CSV table of C-alpha atoms in Angstrom, one decimal:
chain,number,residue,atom,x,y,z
A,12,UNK,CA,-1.3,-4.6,-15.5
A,13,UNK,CA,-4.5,-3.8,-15.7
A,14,UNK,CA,-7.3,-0.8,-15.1
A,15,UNK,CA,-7.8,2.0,-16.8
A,16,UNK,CA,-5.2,3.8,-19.5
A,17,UNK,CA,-5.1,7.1,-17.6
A,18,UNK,CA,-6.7,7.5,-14.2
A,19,UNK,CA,-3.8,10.2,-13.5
A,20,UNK,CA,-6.4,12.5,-15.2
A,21,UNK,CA,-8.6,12.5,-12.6
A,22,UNK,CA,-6.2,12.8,-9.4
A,23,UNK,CA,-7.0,11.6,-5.8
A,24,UNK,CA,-3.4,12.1,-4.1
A,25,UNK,CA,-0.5,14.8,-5.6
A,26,UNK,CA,2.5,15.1,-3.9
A,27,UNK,CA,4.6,17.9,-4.8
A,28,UNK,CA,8.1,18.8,-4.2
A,29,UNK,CA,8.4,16.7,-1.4
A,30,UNK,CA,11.6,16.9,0.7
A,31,UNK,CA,12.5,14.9,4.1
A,32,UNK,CA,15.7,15.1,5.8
A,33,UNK,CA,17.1,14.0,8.8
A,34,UNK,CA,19.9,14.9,11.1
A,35,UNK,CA,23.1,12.0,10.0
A,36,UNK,CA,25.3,10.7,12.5
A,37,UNK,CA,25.2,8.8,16.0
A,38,UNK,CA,23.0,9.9,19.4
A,39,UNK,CA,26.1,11.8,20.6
A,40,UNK,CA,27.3,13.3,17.5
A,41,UNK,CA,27.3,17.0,16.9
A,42,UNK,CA,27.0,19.3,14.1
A,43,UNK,CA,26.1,16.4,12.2
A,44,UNK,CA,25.0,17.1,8.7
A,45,UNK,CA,21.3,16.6,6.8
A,46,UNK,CA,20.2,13.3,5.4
A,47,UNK,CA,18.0,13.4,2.7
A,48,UNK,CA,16.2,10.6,2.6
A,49,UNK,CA,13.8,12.1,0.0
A,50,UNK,CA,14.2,15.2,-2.8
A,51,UNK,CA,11.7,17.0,-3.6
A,52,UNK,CA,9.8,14.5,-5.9
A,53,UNK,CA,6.3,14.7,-7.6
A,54,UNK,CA,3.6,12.2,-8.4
A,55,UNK,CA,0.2,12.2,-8.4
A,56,UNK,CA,-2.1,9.1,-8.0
A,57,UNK,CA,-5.7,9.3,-9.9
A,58,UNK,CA,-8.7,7.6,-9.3
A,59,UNK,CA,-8.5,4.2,-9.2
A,60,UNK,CA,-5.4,4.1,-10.0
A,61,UNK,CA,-2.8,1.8,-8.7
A,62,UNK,CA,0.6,3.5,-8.6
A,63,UNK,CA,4.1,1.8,-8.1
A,64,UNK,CA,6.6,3.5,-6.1
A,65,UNK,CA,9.6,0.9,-6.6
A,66,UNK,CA,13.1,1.1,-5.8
A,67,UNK,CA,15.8,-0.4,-3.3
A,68,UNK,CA,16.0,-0.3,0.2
A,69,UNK,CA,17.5,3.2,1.0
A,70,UNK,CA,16.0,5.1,-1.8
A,71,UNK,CA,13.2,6.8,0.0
A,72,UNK,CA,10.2,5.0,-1.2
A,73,UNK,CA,9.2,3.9,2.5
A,74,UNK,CA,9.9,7.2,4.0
A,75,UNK,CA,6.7,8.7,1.3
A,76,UNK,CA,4.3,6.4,2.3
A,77,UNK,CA,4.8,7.4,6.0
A,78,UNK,CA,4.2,11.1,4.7
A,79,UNK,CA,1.4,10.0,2.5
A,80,UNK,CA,0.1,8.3,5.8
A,81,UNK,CA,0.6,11.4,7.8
A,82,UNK,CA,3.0,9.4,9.9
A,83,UNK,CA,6.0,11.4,8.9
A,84,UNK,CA,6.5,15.3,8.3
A,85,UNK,CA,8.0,16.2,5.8
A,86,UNK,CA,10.6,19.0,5.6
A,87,UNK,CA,8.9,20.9,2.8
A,88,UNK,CA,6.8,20.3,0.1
A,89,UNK,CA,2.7,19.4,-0.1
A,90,UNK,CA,0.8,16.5,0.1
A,91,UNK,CA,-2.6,17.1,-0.9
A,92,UNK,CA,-5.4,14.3,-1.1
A,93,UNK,CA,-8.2,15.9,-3.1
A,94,UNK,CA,-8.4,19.6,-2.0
A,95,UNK,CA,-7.1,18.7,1.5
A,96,UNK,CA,-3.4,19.0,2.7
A,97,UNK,CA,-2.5,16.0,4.6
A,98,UNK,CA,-0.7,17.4,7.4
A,99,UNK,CA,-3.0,20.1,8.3
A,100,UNK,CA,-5.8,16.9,7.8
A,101,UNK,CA,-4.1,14.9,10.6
A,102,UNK,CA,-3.5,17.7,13.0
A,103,UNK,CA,-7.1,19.0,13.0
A,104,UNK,CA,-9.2,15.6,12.2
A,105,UNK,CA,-7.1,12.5,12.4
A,106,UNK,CA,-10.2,10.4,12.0
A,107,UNK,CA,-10.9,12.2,9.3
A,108,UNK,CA,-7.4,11.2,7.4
A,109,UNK,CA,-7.8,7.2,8.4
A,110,UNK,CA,-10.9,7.3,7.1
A,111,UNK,CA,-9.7,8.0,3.8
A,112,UNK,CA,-6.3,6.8,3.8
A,113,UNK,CA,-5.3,3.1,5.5
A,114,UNK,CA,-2.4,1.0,5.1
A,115,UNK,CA,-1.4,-2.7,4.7
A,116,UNK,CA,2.3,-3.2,5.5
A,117,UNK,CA,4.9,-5.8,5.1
A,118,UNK,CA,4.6,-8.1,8.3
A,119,UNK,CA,1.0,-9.4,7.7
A,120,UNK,CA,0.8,-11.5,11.2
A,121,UNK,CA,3.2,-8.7,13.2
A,122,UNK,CA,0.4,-6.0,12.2
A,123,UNK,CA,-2.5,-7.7,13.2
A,124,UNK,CA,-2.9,-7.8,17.5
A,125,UNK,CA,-2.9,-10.8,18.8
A,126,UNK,CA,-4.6,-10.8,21.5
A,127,UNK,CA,-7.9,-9.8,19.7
A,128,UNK,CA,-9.8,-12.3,17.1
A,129,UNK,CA,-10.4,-11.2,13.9
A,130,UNK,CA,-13.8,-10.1,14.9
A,131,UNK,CA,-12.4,-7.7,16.9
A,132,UNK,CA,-9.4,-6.4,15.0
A,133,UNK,CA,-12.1,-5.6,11.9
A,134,UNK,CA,-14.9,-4.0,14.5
A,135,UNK,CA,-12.2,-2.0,15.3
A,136,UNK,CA,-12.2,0.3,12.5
A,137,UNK,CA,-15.9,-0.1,12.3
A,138,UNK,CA,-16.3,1.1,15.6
A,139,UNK,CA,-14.1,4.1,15.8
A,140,UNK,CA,-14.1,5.3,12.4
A,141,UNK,CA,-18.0,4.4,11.3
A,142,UNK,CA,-19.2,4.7,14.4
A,143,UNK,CA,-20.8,1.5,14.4
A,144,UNK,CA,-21.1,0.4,17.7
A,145,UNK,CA,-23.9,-2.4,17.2
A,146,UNK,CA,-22.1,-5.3,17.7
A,147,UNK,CA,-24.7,-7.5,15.4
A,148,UNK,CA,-24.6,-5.0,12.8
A,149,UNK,CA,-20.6,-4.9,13.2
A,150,UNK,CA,-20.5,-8.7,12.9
A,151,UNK,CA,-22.4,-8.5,9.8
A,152,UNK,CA,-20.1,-5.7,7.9
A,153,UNK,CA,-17.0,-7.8,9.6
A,154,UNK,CA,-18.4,-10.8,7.6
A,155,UNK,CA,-18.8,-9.1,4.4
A,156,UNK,CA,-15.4,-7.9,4.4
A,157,UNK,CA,-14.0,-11.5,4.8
A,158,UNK,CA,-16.5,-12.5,1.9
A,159,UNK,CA,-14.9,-9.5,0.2
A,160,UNK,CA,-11.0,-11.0,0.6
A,161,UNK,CA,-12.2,-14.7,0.3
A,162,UNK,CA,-12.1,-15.4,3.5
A,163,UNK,CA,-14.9,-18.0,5.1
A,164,UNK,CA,-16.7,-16.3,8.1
A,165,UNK,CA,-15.9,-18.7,10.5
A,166,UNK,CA,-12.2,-17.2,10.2
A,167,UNK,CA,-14.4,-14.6,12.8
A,168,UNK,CA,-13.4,-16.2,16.0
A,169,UNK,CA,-9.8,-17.0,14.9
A,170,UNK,CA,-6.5,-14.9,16.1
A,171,UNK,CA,-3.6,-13.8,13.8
A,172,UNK,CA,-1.5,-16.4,15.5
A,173,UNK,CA,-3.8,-19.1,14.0
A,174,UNK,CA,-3.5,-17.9,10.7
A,175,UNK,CA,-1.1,-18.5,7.2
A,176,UNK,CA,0.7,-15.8,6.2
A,177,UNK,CA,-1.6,-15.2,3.4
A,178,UNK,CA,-4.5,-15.2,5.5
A,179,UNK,CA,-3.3,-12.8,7.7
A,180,UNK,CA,-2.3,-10.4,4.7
A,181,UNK,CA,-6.0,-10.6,3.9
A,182,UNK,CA,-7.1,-9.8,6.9
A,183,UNK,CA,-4.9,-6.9,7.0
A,184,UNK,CA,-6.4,-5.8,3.9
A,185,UNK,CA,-10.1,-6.5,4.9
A,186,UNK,CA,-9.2,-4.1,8.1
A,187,UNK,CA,-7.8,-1.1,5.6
A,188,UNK,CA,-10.9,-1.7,3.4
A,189,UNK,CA,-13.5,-1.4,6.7
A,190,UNK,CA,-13.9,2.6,6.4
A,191,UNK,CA,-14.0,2.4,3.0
A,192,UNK,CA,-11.2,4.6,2.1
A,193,UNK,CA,-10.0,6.5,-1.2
A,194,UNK,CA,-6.6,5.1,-1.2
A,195,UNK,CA,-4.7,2.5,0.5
A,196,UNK,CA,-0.7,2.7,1.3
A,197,UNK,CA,0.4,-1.0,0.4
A,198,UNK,CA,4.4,-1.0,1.3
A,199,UNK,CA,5.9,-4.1,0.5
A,200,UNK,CA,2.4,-5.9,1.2
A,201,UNK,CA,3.4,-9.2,-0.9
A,202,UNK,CA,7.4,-9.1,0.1
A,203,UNK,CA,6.9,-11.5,3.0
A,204,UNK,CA,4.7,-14.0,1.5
A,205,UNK,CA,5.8,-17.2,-0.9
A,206,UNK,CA,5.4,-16.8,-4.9
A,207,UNK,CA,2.5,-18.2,-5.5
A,208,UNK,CA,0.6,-16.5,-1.8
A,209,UNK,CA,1.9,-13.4,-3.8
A,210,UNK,CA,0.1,-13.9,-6.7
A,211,UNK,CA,-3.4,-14.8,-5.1
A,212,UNK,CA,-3.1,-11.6,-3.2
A,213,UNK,CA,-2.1,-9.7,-6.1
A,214,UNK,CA,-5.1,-10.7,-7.7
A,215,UNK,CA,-7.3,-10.0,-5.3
A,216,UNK,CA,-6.0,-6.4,-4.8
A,217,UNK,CA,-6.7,-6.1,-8.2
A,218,UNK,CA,-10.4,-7.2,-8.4
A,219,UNK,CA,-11.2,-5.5,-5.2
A,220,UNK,CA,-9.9,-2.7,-7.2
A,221,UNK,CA,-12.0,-3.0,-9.9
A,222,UNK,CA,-15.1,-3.7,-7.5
A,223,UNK,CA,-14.4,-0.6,-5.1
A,224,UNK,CA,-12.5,2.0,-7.3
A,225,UNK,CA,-10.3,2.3,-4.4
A,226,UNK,CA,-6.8,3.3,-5.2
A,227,UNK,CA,-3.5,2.2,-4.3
A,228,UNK,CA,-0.1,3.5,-3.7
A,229,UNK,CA,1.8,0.1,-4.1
A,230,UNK,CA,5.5,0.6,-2.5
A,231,UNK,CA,7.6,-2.6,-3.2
A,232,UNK,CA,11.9,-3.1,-4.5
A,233,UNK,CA,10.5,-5.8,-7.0
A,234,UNK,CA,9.2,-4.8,-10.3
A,235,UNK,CA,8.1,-8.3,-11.1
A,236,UNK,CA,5.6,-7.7,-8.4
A,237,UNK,CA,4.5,-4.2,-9.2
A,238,UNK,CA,4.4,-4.9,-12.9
A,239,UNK,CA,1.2,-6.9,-12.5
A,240,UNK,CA,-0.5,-4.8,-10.7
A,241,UNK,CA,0.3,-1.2,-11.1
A,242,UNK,CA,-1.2,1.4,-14.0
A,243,UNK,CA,2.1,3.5,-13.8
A,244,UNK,CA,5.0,3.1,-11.9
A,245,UNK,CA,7.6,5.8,-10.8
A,246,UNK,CA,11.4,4.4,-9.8
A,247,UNK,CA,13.2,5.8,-6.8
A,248,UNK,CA,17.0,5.8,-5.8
A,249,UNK,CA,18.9,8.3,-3.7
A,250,UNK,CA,15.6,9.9,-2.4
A,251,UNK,CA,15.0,10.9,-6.6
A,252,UNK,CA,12.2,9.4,-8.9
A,253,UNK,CA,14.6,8.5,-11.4
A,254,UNK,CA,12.3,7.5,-14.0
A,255,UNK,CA,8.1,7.6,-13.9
A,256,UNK,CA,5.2,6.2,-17.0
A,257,UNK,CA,3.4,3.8,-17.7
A,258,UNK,CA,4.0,-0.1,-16.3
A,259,UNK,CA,4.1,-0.9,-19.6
A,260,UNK,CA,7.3,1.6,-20.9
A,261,UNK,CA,9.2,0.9,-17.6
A,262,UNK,CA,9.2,-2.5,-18.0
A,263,UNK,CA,10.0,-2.7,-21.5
A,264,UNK,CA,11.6,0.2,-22.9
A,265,UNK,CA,13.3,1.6,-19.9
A,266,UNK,CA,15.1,5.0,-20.9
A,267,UNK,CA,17.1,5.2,-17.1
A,268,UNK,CA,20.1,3.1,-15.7
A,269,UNK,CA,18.8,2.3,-12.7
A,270,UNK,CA,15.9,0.9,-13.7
A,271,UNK,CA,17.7,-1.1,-16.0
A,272,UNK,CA,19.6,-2.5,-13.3
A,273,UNK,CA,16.5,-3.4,-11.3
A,274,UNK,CA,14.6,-5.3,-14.5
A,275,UNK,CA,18.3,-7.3,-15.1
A,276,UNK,CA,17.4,-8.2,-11.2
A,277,UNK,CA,14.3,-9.9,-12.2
A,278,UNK,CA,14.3,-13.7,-11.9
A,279,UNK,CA,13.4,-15.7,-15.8
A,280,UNK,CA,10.4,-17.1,-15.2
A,281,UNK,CA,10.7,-21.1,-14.8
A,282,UNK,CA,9.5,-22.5,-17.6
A,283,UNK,CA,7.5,-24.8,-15.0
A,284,UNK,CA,5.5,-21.9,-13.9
A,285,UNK,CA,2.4,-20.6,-15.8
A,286,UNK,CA,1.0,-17.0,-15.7
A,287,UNK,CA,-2.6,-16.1,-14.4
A,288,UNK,CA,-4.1,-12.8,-14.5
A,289,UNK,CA,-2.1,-10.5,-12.7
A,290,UNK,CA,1.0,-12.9,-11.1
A,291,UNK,CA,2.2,-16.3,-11.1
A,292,UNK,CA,1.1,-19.7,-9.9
A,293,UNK,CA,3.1,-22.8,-10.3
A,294,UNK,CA,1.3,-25.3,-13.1
């Protein structure tokens, strides 16, 4: 884990009371009754903070990111990022929301277009959101943002479907970090990608963290993963946060069942494998 004790001081994103439900059953059924895929939970996110929403699949997690995105909305509750409301942000200024808030998801190659190079897919933001419509100047900033994922420039002309997994992940995230944005939605960002590919690009979020003070809502079912990364980490099952604090006290003195049940989940480290900063690499 790493950053600061307690960024939740100083919060960025507060989500409060949320609710979502949706209508059960098939296309043709009727009368069908509510699913709740989320109840009313609260969390906030500070500055430059990393925050781990963790749980199974089913317990609601990815349903709050779509919210926090203004991609979903919800039932009742508020979802405020500084002073602003996050609906009523999207439905009067969408720009306005994208340029604070992007998102990395799970399928780094399926989320990048492939019929553009990476040029393209990072002047796209550029473009639309900046307003940076020189294409020299656009090249430059798209060549900074590969130095800024560890990416050579020459990666430019390339297309998604040329690329590693890992590299396409990095990508992704050079593409959310383009409009320089407050927070960034990662939802199961690393799940795709082999152990040690996970732990470079655990890493890296974490020093681009440290050299942007951007924040991140980190949305993953594996608490081997989030440990590393996250400042404080709240547990969801059945829609519920179960069990919120520090990385630190969730990981090692957990006071909830379920959260139990998920650190008994967590592979022993093989004694063949050495820890780095933030993950693992094999030795």
């Amino acid at each position: 884990m790493t950053g600061a004790p307690n960024r939740a001081d100083s919060p960025l994103l507060c989500v409060e009371d949320l609710v979502v439900e949706f209508r059960g059953g098939g296309l043709f059924s009727i009368g069908a009754e509510k699913v709740h895929a989320v109840r009313s939970i609260s969390f906030v996110v500070g500055q430059g903070e990393a925050y781990g929403l963790v749980g199974e699949s089913g317990s609601g997690k990815t349903t709050t990111g779509r919210c926090v995105l203004g991609l979903q909305v919800p039932t009742s509750g508020r979802i405020l990022l500084g002073s602003d409301d996050v609906v009523e942000l999207r439905r009067r200024d969408s720009g306005a929301l994208h340029r604070r808030i992007q998102a990395v998801f799970q399928n780094p190659v399926a989320s990048l277009n492939p019929a553009m190079s990476v040029e393209e897919i990072l002047a796209e933001p550029l473009r639309r959101l900046l307003g940076i419509r020189d294409r020299s100047a656009a090249r430059r900033r798209s060549k900074d943002l590969l130095d800024e994922v560890r990416l050579p420039s020459d990666m430019l002309d390339r297309r998604p479907t040329e690329l590693s997994g890992g590299q396409a992940q990095r990508v992704s995230i050079a593409r959310a970090l383009a409009p320089e944005p407050s927070l960034i939605v990662l939802d199961e960002a690393v799940s795709a990608l082999d152990v040690a590919t996970q732990a470079q690009v655990i890493n890296l979020l974490a020093d681009l963290r440290d050299e942007t003070s951007v924040s991140y809502l980190f949305i993953a079912h594996d608490l081997a993963v989030v440990r590393h990364l996250c400042d404080r980490i709240g547990v969801m099952s059945t829609g519920e946060i179960v069990e919120e604090g520090t990385a630190s006290a969730i990981c090692h003195t957990p006071t909830d069942a379920y959260t139990q049940r998920l650190l008994a989940a967590v592979p022993v480290p093989d004694p063949t494998v050495k820890r780095v900063r933030h993950g693992l690499v094999n030795s």
